[in-house]
Coordinates of C-alpha atoms in Angstrom, one line a residue:
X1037 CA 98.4 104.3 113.9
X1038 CA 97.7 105.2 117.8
X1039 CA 96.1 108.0 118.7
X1040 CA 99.3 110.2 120.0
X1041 CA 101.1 109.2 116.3
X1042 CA 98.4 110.5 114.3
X1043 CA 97.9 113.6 116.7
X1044 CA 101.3 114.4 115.9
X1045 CA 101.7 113.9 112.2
X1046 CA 98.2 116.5 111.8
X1047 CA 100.4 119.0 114.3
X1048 CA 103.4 118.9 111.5
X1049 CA 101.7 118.8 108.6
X1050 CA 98.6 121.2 109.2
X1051 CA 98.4 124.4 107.4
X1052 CA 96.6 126.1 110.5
X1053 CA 95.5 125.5 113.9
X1054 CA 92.4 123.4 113.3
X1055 CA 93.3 121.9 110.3
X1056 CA 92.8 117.9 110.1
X1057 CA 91.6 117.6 106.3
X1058 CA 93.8 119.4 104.1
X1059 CA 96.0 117.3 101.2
X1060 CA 99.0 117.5 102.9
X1061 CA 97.7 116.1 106.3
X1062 CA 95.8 113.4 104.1
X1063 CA 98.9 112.5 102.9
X1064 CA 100.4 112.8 105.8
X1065 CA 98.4 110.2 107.2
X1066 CA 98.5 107.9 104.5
X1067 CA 102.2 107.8 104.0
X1068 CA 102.3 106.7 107.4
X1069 CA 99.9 103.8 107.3
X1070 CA 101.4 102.7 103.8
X1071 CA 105.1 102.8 105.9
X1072 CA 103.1 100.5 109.2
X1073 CA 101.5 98.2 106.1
X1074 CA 105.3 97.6 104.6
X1075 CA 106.8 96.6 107.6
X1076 CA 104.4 93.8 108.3
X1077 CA 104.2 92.6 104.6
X1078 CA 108.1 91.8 105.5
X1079 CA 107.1 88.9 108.1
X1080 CA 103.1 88.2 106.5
X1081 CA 104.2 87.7 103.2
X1082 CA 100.8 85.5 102.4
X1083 CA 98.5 88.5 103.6
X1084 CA 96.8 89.1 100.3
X1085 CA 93.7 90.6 101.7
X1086 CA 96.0 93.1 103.2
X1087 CA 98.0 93.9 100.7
X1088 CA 94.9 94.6 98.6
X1089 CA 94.2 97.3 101.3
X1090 CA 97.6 98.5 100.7
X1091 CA 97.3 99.1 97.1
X1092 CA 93.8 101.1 98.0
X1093 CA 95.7 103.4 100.0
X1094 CA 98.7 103.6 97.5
X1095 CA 96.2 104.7 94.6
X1096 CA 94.4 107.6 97.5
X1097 CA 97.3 109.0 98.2
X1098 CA 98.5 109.0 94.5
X1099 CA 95.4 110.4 93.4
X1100 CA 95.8 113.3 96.3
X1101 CA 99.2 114.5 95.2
X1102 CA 98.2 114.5 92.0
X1103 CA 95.5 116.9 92.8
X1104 CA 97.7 118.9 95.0
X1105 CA 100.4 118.8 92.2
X1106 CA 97.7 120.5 90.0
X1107 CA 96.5 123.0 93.0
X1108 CA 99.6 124.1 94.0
X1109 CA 103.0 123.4 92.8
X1110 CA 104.8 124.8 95.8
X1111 CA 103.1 122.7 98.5
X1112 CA 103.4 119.8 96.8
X1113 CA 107.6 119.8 96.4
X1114 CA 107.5 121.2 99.9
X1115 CA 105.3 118.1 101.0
X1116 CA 107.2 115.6 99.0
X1117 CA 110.4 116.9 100.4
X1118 CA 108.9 116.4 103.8
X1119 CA 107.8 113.0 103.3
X1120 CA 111.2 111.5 101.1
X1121 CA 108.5 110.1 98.5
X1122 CA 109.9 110.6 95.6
X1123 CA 113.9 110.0 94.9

């Protein structure tokens, strides 16, 4: 991710002015890498190191919407909405 693309995903997914850590930013985030990672899996088919980082960031992000699933119903349809993760 550059620096301008992950500037702007915090801006539209923050709760308030200063916020960089919060669930939904964290997810945020790692929707976005997951998304980068897919796209080069479709021409470096034989990158199993990478893919192994992949699956890392698959299970994080699972394991923060499940805690924002069990924090706050609310934010986490509004988030999943957002993002078009589940269909």
């Amino acid at each position: 991710l550059t620096k301008d693309r992950k500037t702007e995903i915090i801006k539209t997914n923050a709760q308030h002015e200063s916020d960089t850590g919060s669930a939904e930013v964290q997810i945020a985030l790692l929707t976005a890498r997951i998304n980068d990672l897919t796209e080069h899996f479709k021409s470096h088919a034989k990158d199993f190191a990478g893919r192994r980082g992949l699956l890392k960031l698959v299970n994080q992000r699972k394991s923060l919407l499940a805690y924002l699933k069990t924090k706050d119903a609310g934010r986490y349809t509004a988030l999943i909405q957002k993002l078009g993760l589940r269909k």
